[in-house]
Amino acid sequence: MSAPRPITIVGGGLAGLTLGIGLRQQGIPATVIEAGHYPRHRVCGEFISGHGVKVLERLGLREALGRAGAIEARTAAFFSGRAQSPVRPMRTPALCLSRFLLDELLAKEFQRLGGELRLHERWRDEFGEAVVRASGRRPQAVENGWRWFGVKAHARGVKLGADLEMHASPGGYVGLCRLSGEEVNVCGLFRRRAAARAPAIDELALLRGNPGSVLNDRLASAEFDAGSICAVAGLSFSPRHAAARAECSIGDALTMIPPVTGNGMSMAFESAGMAIAPLTAYSRGQIPWMQAQQSLARACDTRFGRRLAWARFLQWLMFASALRGPLGALVVHSDWFWRVMFTKTR
Ligand SMILES: Cc1cc2nc3c(=O)[nH]c(=O)nc-3n(C[C@H](O)[C@H](O)[C@H](O)COP(=O)(O)OP(=O)(O)OC[C@H]3O[C@@H](n4cnc5c(N)ncnc54)[C@H](O)[C@@H]3O)c2cc1C
């Protein structure tokens, strides 16, 4: 038998590292090329919900997350201004862990399994045979006339009524999610008109929301961790079809799901999980590259298509001006909204 062919993974975020770990567990030579370093804060609600948790379990990573401080979120509530939904139990608890810890944990596990991790190196080559694109979002300055951007910070001194709170806010929405050690993740997605003059963003003012809102009350005594404040722009949420591309892509590089669903990390884990078998077969010389790439693309499109469509609708609803009026109170109260949020988008 000839030696397995090596796989190069561009991007050491959740998708790239998870795939790297899965390949190493099969004895496949794998290199991850990462432009940044670990640990570092990332813009993310840090709320892992959906089938991706099963991928972590299958790869034997779930317990390590627990040891690193992952806690379970069991309840959630929605807010619009002063209107509030009941606090409801989630059918399946979500996992909450800081990306500062999570990405580093995965990087160490990949290296422990014998993977080669190259940091501070930016891939500028083609995404051809044996190269997987796991490089995160494909930056897009403007989408449908809007500039989309995300902001995150960790804070202490925030009292929550549920493990996850989602607040409709001016120009966006903000999630508050319990982390370990009395910390709370405060993360928002915002947009502004592409044509509008762009004053500098005051990240914390955006996250705090309007005076008089429940969000603003929640964060009134918050002590923000200055080192955790980060922002990202150039986001695009139009669903993409994997089968339409010649590249092998996973995670956000494949397509981004609106953050309101709390499902992007799950999709990164799931797409990485689905990539392990075809890439292993390719590496062992059992199938050609095109077949591995196409079978992964079809599997991703089948699995993600419906949830991306629902997520798009939900994202539209979160930004609809009606949600900020009296209708907002009805929507956040309704069982239907809850079902769309936690069932259809997973
Ligand atoms: C505001 C906001 C809130 C969110 N909240 C949640 C949430 O609560 N729950 C959830 O599940 N998801 C959430 N997400 C989505 C989630 O963060 C992403 O889906 C997830 O990080 C995707 O992982 P990834 O590995 O595909 O990409 P990333 O984590 O972005 O990793 C990509 C990596 O590739 C590297 N890279 C890029 N280009 C190159 C190159 N040329 N060469 C080498 N390296 C390169 C980058 O440095 C990066 O480390 C949120 C997203 C946003 C914007």
Short mmCIF file of C-alpha atoms and ligand atoms in Angstrom, two decimals:
data_model
loop_
_atom_site.label_atom_id
_atom_site.label_comp_id
_atom_site.label_asym_id
_atom_site.label_seq_id
_atom_site.Cartn_x
_atom_site.Cartn_y
_atom_site.Cartn_z
CA MET A 1 0.00 0.00 0.00
CA SER A 2 1.29 3.50 -0.80
CA ALA A 3 1.53 6.16 1.94
CA PRO A 4 -1.59 8.32 2.43
CA ARG A 5 -1.52 11.62 0.57
CA PRO A 6 -1.24 14.68 2.84
CA ILE A 7 -4.12 17.17 3.18
CA THR A 8 -3.56 20.91 3.59
CA ILE A 9 -6.22 22.85 5.51
CA VAL A 10 -6.23 26.61 5.12
CA GLY A 11 -7.60 28.26 8.27
CA GLY A 12 -7.21 27.11 11.85
CA GLY A 13 -10.63 28.15 13.13
CA LEU A 14 -13.24 25.68 14.32
CA ALA A 15 -13.87 24.02 10.97
CA GLY A 16 -10.21 23.64 9.99
CA LEU A 17 -9.01 22.36 13.35
CA THR A 18 -11.92 19.94 13.74
CA LEU A 19 -11.24 18.49 10.32
CA GLY A 20 -7.52 18.31 11.14
CA ILE A 21 -8.28 16.38 14.33
CA GLY A 22 -10.64 14.01 12.50
CA LEU A 23 -8.06 13.30 9.79
CA ARG A 24 -5.27 12.73 12.30
CA GLN A 25 -7.50 10.25 14.14
CA GLN A 26 -7.64 8.31 10.84
CA GLY A 27 -3.83 8.51 10.50
CA ILE A 28 -3.96 10.97 7.59
CA PRO A 29 -1.08 13.48 7.35
CA ALA A 30 -2.61 16.93 7.80
CA THR A 31 -1.25 20.48 7.92
CA VAL A 32 -3.26 23.48 9.13
CA ILE A 33 -2.11 26.88 7.92
CA GLU A 34 -3.38 29.70 10.13
CA ALA A 35 -2.83 33.42 9.51
CA GLY A 36 -3.28 34.26 13.20
CA HIS A 37 -2.33 32.69 16.52
CA TYR A 38 -3.85 31.25 19.73
CA PRO A 39 -5.33 32.18 22.07
CA ARG A 40 -7.27 35.12 20.72
CA HIS A 41 -10.72 36.57 21.08
CA ARG A 42 -13.11 36.15 18.16
CA VAL A 43 -16.40 37.84 17.40
CA CYS A 44 -18.85 35.11 18.37
CA GLY A 45 -21.80 34.58 20.69
CA GLU A 46 -19.92 31.51 22.00
CA PHE A 47 -23.18 29.55 22.14
CA ILE A 48 -22.80 26.11 20.51
CA SER A 49 -26.17 24.67 19.62
CA GLY A 50 -27.21 21.97 17.16
CA HIS A 51 -25.86 18.75 15.70
CA GLY A 52 -22.26 20.00 15.85
CA VAL A 53 -22.13 18.95 19.49
CA LYS A 54 -22.55 15.33 18.31
CA VAL A 55 -19.51 15.74 16.05
CA LEU A 56 -17.50 16.89 19.07
CA GLU A 57 -18.72 13.84 20.98
CA ARG A 58 -17.85 11.50 18.12
CA LEU A 59 -14.32 12.89 17.97
CA GLY A 60 -13.96 12.50 21.75
CA LEU A 61 -13.69 16.25 22.34
CA ARG A 62 -16.81 16.92 24.40
CA GLU A 63 -15.21 16.12 27.77
CA ALA A 64 -12.17 18.28 27.03
CA LEU A 65 -14.53 21.22 26.44
CA GLY A 66 -16.10 20.57 29.82
CA ARG A 67 -12.69 20.52 31.48
CA ALA A 68 -11.85 23.81 29.74
CA GLY A 69 -14.90 25.41 31.35
CA ALA A 70 -17.78 24.86 28.90
CA ILE A 71 -21.11 25.24 30.64
CA GLU A 72 -24.58 24.30 29.47
CA ALA A 73 -27.22 26.85 28.54
CA ARG A 74 -30.65 25.42 29.33
CA THR A 75 -33.00 28.39 29.09
CA ALA A 76 -33.50 31.28 26.69
CA ALA A 77 -35.62 34.43 26.41
CA PHE A 78 -36.24 37.08 23.74
CA PHE A 79 -36.62 40.81 24.17
CA SER A 80 -37.69 43.71 22.04
CA GLY A 81 -37.40 47.04 23.83
CA ARG A 82 -39.23 46.33 27.09
CA ALA A 83 -41.28 43.45 25.66
CA GLN A 84 -40.10 40.06 26.86
CA SER A 85 -40.89 36.45 26.04
CA PRO A 86 -41.33 33.90 28.84
CA VAL A 87 -38.10 32.18 29.84
CA ARG A 88 -38.31 28.83 28.08
CA PRO A 89 -36.27 25.64 28.49
CA MET A 90 -34.33 24.61 25.39
CA ARG A 91 -35.11 21.14 24.11
CA THR A 92 -31.40 20.34 23.97
CA PRO A 93 -28.97 22.35 26.10
CA ALA A 94 -26.34 24.40 24.25
CA LEU A 95 -22.65 24.52 25.19
CA CYS A 96 -21.05 27.85 26.03
CA LEU A 97 -17.30 28.31 25.96
CA SER A 98 -15.11 31.30 25.16
CA ARG A 99 -13.46 31.12 21.71
CA PHE A 100 -10.29 32.30 23.47
CA LEU A 101 -10.21 28.86 25.12
CA LEU A 102 -11.99 26.74 22.51
CA ASP A 103 -9.80 27.47 19.48
CA GLU A 104 -6.62 26.96 21.48
CA LEU A 105 -7.91 23.69 22.90
CA LEU A 106 -8.58 22.35 19.40
CA ALA A 107 -5.20 23.57 18.15
CA LYS A 108 -3.40 21.73 20.97
CA GLU A 109 -5.39 18.55 20.34
CA PHE A 110 -4.55 18.67 16.63
CA GLN A 111 -0.85 18.99 17.46
CA ARG A 112 -1.05 16.28 20.12
CA LEU A 113 -2.35 13.93 17.41
CA GLY A 114 0.67 14.72 15.24
CA GLY A 115 -0.83 17.42 12.99
CA GLU A 116 1.41 20.15 11.65
CA LEU A 117 0.18 23.63 12.62
CA ARG A 118 1.76 26.59 10.88
CA LEU A 119 0.91 29.92 12.53
CA HIS A 120 1.25 33.49 11.24
CA GLU A 121 1.19 32.19 7.70
CA ARG A 122 -1.33 33.40 5.11
CA TRP A 123 -2.20 31.09 2.21
CA ARG A 124 -2.09 32.96 -1.12
CA ASP A 125 -2.09 29.98 -3.46
CA GLU A 126 -4.87 28.19 -5.36
CA PHE A 127 -7.41 25.99 -3.57
CA GLY A 128 -6.72 22.98 -5.75
CA GLU A 129 -6.27 19.27 -5.16
CA ALA A 130 -5.74 18.19 -1.53
CA VAL A 131 -6.31 21.74 -0.23
CA VAL A 132 -9.35 22.49 1.96
CA ARG A 133 -10.64 26.02 2.35
CA ALA A 134 -11.55 26.58 6.01
CA SER A 135 -10.59 30.24 6.03
CA GLY A 136 -13.83 31.62 7.43
CA ARG A 137 -16.07 34.31 5.95
CA ARG A 138 -15.42 35.56 2.43
CA PRO A 139 -15.29 39.30 3.08
CA GLN A 140 -17.94 41.29 1.27
CA ALA A 141 -18.08 45.03 2.00
CA VAL A 142 -21.72 45.58 1.04
CA GLU A 143 -24.69 43.21 0.76
CA ASN A 144 -28.04 44.46 -0.57
CA GLY A 145 -27.05 48.05 0.25
CA TRP A 146 -26.01 47.29 3.85
CA ARG A 147 -22.70 47.01 5.64
CA TRP A 148 -22.88 44.24 8.22
CA PHE A 149 -20.60 44.04 11.22
CA GLY A 150 -20.32 42.15 14.50
CA VAL A 151 -19.04 43.20 17.91
CA LYS A 152 -18.19 41.11 20.97
CA ALA A 153 -17.08 41.71 24.54
CA HIS A 154 -16.97 39.76 27.79
CA ALA A 155 -18.40 41.38 30.87
CA ARG A 156 -18.88 40.77 34.58
CA GLY A 157 -21.57 42.11 36.84
CA VAL A 158 -24.42 41.25 34.43
CA LYS A 159 -27.52 39.61 35.90
CA LEU A 160 -29.44 37.53 33.36
CA GLY A 161 -32.97 36.16 33.54
CA ALA A 162 -32.09 33.21 31.26
CA ASP A 163 -28.87 31.44 30.21
CA LEU A 164 -29.26 33.02 26.76
CA GLU A 165 -31.02 36.32 26.16
CA MET A 166 -31.55 37.70 22.68
CA HIS A 167 -32.37 41.41 22.43
CA ALA A 168 -33.58 43.28 19.33
CA SER A 169 -31.63 46.52 19.39
CA PRO A 170 -31.33 49.67 17.23
CA GLY A 171 -29.69 48.64 13.96
CA GLY A 172 -29.21 45.05 15.05
CA TYR A 173 -29.56 42.49 17.79
CA VAL A 174 -27.48 41.57 20.83
CA GLY A 175 -27.13 38.21 22.56
CA LEU A 176 -26.17 37.81 26.20
CA CYS A 177 -24.92 34.37 27.09
CA ARG A 178 -23.61 33.01 30.36
CA LEU A 179 -20.02 31.75 30.35
CA SER A 180 -18.09 30.14 33.20
CA GLY A 181 -16.55 32.20 36.01
CA GLU A 182 -19.42 34.72 36.25
CA GLU A 183 -18.59 36.08 32.81
CA VAL A 184 -21.18 36.94 30.20
CA ASN A 185 -20.65 37.04 26.45
CA VAL A 186 -22.17 40.21 24.96
CA CYS A 187 -22.26 39.90 21.18
CA GLY A 188 -24.19 41.78 18.54
CA LEU A 189 -24.78 41.89 14.83
CA PHE A 190 -25.45 45.33 13.32
CA ARG A 191 -25.87 46.90 9.92
CA ARG A 192 -25.81 50.36 8.44
CA ARG A 193 -26.60 51.78 5.03
CA ALA A 194 -23.65 51.53 2.67
CA ALA A 195 -24.28 55.07 1.45
CA ALA A 196 -24.41 56.56 4.98
CA ARG A 197 -21.42 58.50 6.23
CA ALA A 198 -19.67 56.26 8.68
CA PRO A 199 -18.71 57.78 12.03
CA ALA A 200 -16.32 55.70 14.15
CA ILE A 201 -18.07 52.81 15.86
CA ASP A 202 -18.42 52.98 19.64
CA GLU A 203 -18.55 49.24 20.24
CA LEU A 204 -19.73 49.32 23.83
CA ALA A 205 -22.43 51.92 23.16
CA LEU A 206 -23.77 49.69 20.39
CA LEU A 207 -23.80 46.65 22.64
CA ARG A 208 -25.57 48.52 25.45
CA GLY A 209 -28.62 49.36 23.29
CA ASN A 210 -31.11 52.18 23.83
CA PRO A 211 -31.55 53.74 27.26
CA GLY A 212 -34.79 52.40 28.71
CA SER A 213 -34.46 48.98 27.05
CA VAL A 214 -34.05 45.80 29.10
CA LEU A 215 -30.69 45.31 27.35
CA ASN A 216 -29.48 48.69 28.58
CA ASP A 217 -30.66 47.87 32.12
CA ARG A 218 -28.89 44.49 32.04
CA LEU A 219 -25.58 46.11 31.12
CA ALA A 220 -25.91 49.14 33.44
CA SER A 221 -23.33 47.82 35.93
CA ALA A 222 -21.35 45.69 33.49
CA GLU A 223 -17.57 45.69 33.84
CA PHE A 224 -16.23 44.98 30.35
CA ASP A 225 -12.97 43.11 29.85
CA ALA A 226 -11.10 45.54 27.58
CA GLY A 227 -8.93 42.75 26.13
CA SER A 228 -11.96 40.84 24.91
CA ILE A 229 -13.54 43.63 22.85
CA CYS A 230 -13.37 42.84 19.14
CA ALA A 231 -15.24 43.61 15.93
CA VAL A 232 -15.54 42.14 12.46
CA ALA A 233 -16.93 43.64 9.25
CA GLY A 234 -17.50 42.49 5.68
CA LEU A 235 -20.11 39.91 6.63
CA SER A 236 -22.47 38.40 4.11
CA PHE A 237 -25.39 36.08 4.82
CA SER A 238 -26.64 35.09 1.39
CA PRO A 239 -26.72 31.28 1.37
CA ARG A 240 -24.12 29.70 -0.97
CA HIS A 241 -24.26 26.29 -2.59
CA ALA A 242 -21.19 24.15 -2.11
CA ALA A 243 -21.81 22.11 -5.26
CA ALA A 244 -21.52 25.30 -7.34
CA ARG A 245 -17.85 25.68 -6.36
CA ALA A 246 -14.85 23.75 -7.60
CA GLU A 247 -13.08 24.23 -4.25
CA CYS A 248 -13.43 22.03 -1.20
CA SER A 249 -14.82 24.39 1.48
CA ILE A 250 -16.06 23.91 5.03
CA GLY A 251 -17.39 26.21 7.77
CA ASP A 252 -18.02 29.89 7.02
CA ALA A 253 -15.87 29.58 3.89
CA LEU A 254 -18.69 27.44 2.51
CA THR A 255 -21.57 29.65 3.64
CA MET A 256 -22.45 31.79 6.67
CA ILE A 257 -25.66 31.31 8.61
CA PRO A 258 -27.06 34.41 10.36
CA PRO A 259 -25.74 34.53 13.94
CA VAL A 260 -29.22 34.89 15.45
CA THR A 261 -29.56 31.12 15.04
CA GLY A 262 -26.48 30.35 17.16
CA ASN A 263 -25.72 27.62 14.64
CA GLY A 264 -22.59 28.82 12.77
CA MET A 265 -20.15 26.95 15.00
CA SER A 266 -22.30 23.85 14.72
CA MET A 267 -22.16 24.12 10.92
CA ALA A 268 -18.37 24.47 11.14
CA PHE A 269 -18.18 21.26 13.21
CA GLU A 270 -20.75 19.44 11.08
CA SER A 271 -19.14 20.29 7.74
CA ALA A 272 -15.74 19.29 9.14
CA GLY A 273 -17.27 16.03 10.41
CA MET A 274 -18.78 15.31 6.99
CA ALA A 275 -15.43 15.98 5.29
CA ILE A 276 -13.48 13.34 7.23
CA ALA A 277 -14.69 10.23 5.36
CA PRO A 278 -14.35 11.49 1.75
CA LEU A 279 -10.98 13.14 2.42
CA THR A 280 -9.71 10.01 4.13
CA ALA A 281 -10.82 7.94 1.12
CA TYR A 282 -9.05 10.39 -1.21
CA SER A 283 -5.90 10.38 0.90
CA ARG A 284 -5.80 6.56 0.81
CA GLY A 285 -6.14 6.60 -2.95
CA GLN A 286 -9.64 5.07 -2.94
CA ILE A 287 -11.40 7.94 -4.77
CA PRO A 288 -10.20 10.87 -6.89
CA TRP A 289 -10.16 14.42 -5.49
CA MET A 290 -13.13 15.58 -7.56
CA GLN A 291 -15.27 12.80 -6.17
CA ALA A 292 -14.29 13.61 -2.58
CA GLN A 293 -14.97 17.31 -3.13
CA GLN A 294 -18.32 16.77 -4.87
CA SER A 295 -19.65 14.21 -2.39
CA LEU A 296 -18.85 16.57 0.49
CA ALA A 297 -20.45 19.50 -1.35
CA ARG A 298 -23.66 17.54 -1.99
CA ALA A 299 -23.82 16.35 1.62
CA CYS A 300 -23.40 19.94 2.90
CA ASP A 301 -26.03 21.36 0.54
CA THR A 302 -28.51 18.66 1.53
CA ARG A 303 -27.92 19.11 5.22
CA PHE A 304 -27.79 22.91 5.36
CA GLY A 305 -30.20 24.06 2.62
CA ARG A 306 -33.42 24.13 4.64
CA ARG A 307 -31.91 25.61 7.78
CA LEU A 308 -30.22 28.38 5.79
CA ALA A 309 -33.57 29.35 4.26
CA TRP A 310 -35.26 29.53 7.67
CA ALA A 311 -32.32 31.40 9.13
CA ARG A 312 -32.56 33.99 6.39
CA PHE A 313 -36.20 34.55 7.21
CA LEU A 314 -35.42 34.84 10.91
CA GLN A 315 -32.66 37.34 10.22
CA TRP A 316 -35.09 39.42 8.16
CA LEU A 317 -37.57 39.31 11.03
CA MET A 318 -34.95 40.42 13.58
CA PHE A 319 -34.27 43.51 11.49
CA ALA A 320 -37.89 44.25 10.54
CA SER A 321 -39.01 47.57 12.02
CA ALA A 322 -42.30 45.89 13.04
CA LEU A 323 -40.38 43.77 15.55
CA ARG A 324 -39.49 46.92 17.42
CA GLY A 325 -43.15 48.02 17.77
CA PRO A 326 -46.16 46.44 19.51
CA LEU A 327 -45.99 43.51 17.07
CA GLY A 328 -42.58 42.70 18.53
CA ALA A 329 -44.19 41.78 21.85
CA LEU A 330 -46.54 39.34 20.09
CA VAL A 331 -43.76 37.78 18.04
CA VAL A 332 -41.33 37.22 20.91
CA HIS A 333 -44.17 35.70 22.95
CA SER A 334 -45.28 33.26 20.30
CA ASP A 335 -44.51 29.54 20.31
CA TRP A 336 -44.15 29.77 16.57
CA PHE A 337 -41.15 32.14 16.88
CA TRP A 338 -39.56 29.79 19.38
CA ARG A 339 -40.01 26.77 17.08
CA VAL A 340 -38.50 28.61 14.10
CA MET A 341 -35.56 29.74 16.21
CA PHE A 342 -34.66 26.44 17.84
CA THR A 343 -36.04 23.73 15.57
CA LYS A 344 -36.12 24.86 11.94
CA THR A 345 -32.61 26.35 12.02
CA ARG A 346 -30.87 23.23 13.27
C1 LIG B 1 -21.68 38.51 15.40
C2 LIG B 1 -21.52 37.04 15.31
C3 LIG B 1 -21.98 36.23 16.35
C4 LIG B 1 -21.90 34.84 16.24
N1 LIG B 1 -22.38 34.06 17.26
C5 LIG B 1 -22.41 32.73 17.13
C6 LIG B 1 -22.94 31.89 18.16
O1 LIG B 1 -23.36 32.34 19.22
N2 LIG B 1 -22.99 30.56 17.94
C7 LIG B 1 -22.53 30.00 16.78
O2 LIG B 1 -22.61 28.78 16.65
N3 LIG B 1 -21.94 30.75 15.83
C8 LIG B 1 -21.88 32.10 15.97
N4 LIG B 1 -21.29 32.86 15.00
C9 LIG B 1 -20.71 32.19 13.83
C10 LIG B 1 -19.38 31.53 14.15
O3 LIG B 1 -18.52 32.41 14.79
C11 LIG B 1 -18.75 31.04 12.84
O4 LIG B 1 -19.72 30.34 12.10
C12 LIG B 1 -17.54 30.13 13.08
O5 LIG B 1 -16.52 30.83 13.72
C13 LIG B 1 -17.03 29.59 11.75
O6 LIG B 1 -15.85 28.86 11.96
P1 LIG B 1 -14.79 28.70 10.77
O7 LIG B 1 -13.75 27.80 11.26
O8 LIG B 1 -15.49 28.41 9.52
O9 LIG B 1 -14.21 30.17 10.58
P2 LIG B 1 -13.29 31.02 11.56
O10 LIG B 1 -13.55 30.65 12.97
O11 LIG B 1 -13.48 32.44 11.15
O12 LIG B 1 -11.81 30.56 11.21
C14 LIG B 1 -11.19 30.86 9.99
C15 LIG B 1 -9.69 30.95 10.23
O13 LIG B 1 -9.03 31.05 8.98
C16 LIG B 1 -7.93 31.93 9.12
N5 LIG B 1 -7.59 32.41 7.77
C17 LIG B 1 -8.36 33.20 6.96
N6 LIG B 1 -7.75 33.38 5.76
C18 LIG B 1 -6.58 32.69 5.81
C19 LIG B 1 -5.52 32.49 4.88
N7 LIG B 1 -5.55 32.99 3.64
N8 LIG B 1 -4.45 31.74 5.27
C20 LIG B 1 -4.41 31.20 6.51
N9 LIG B 1 -5.41 31.35 7.42
C21 LIG B 1 -6.47 32.09 7.09
C22 LIG B 1 -8.42 32.99 10.07
O14 LIG B 1 -7.36 33.64 10.73
C23 LIG B 1 -9.29 32.17 11.03
O15 LIG B 1 -8.59 31.76 12.17
C24 LIG B 1 -21.33 34.25 15.09
C25 LIG B 1 -20.82 35.07 14.07
C26 LIG B 1 -20.92 36.45 14.17
C27 LIG B 1 -20.39 37.30 13.06
#
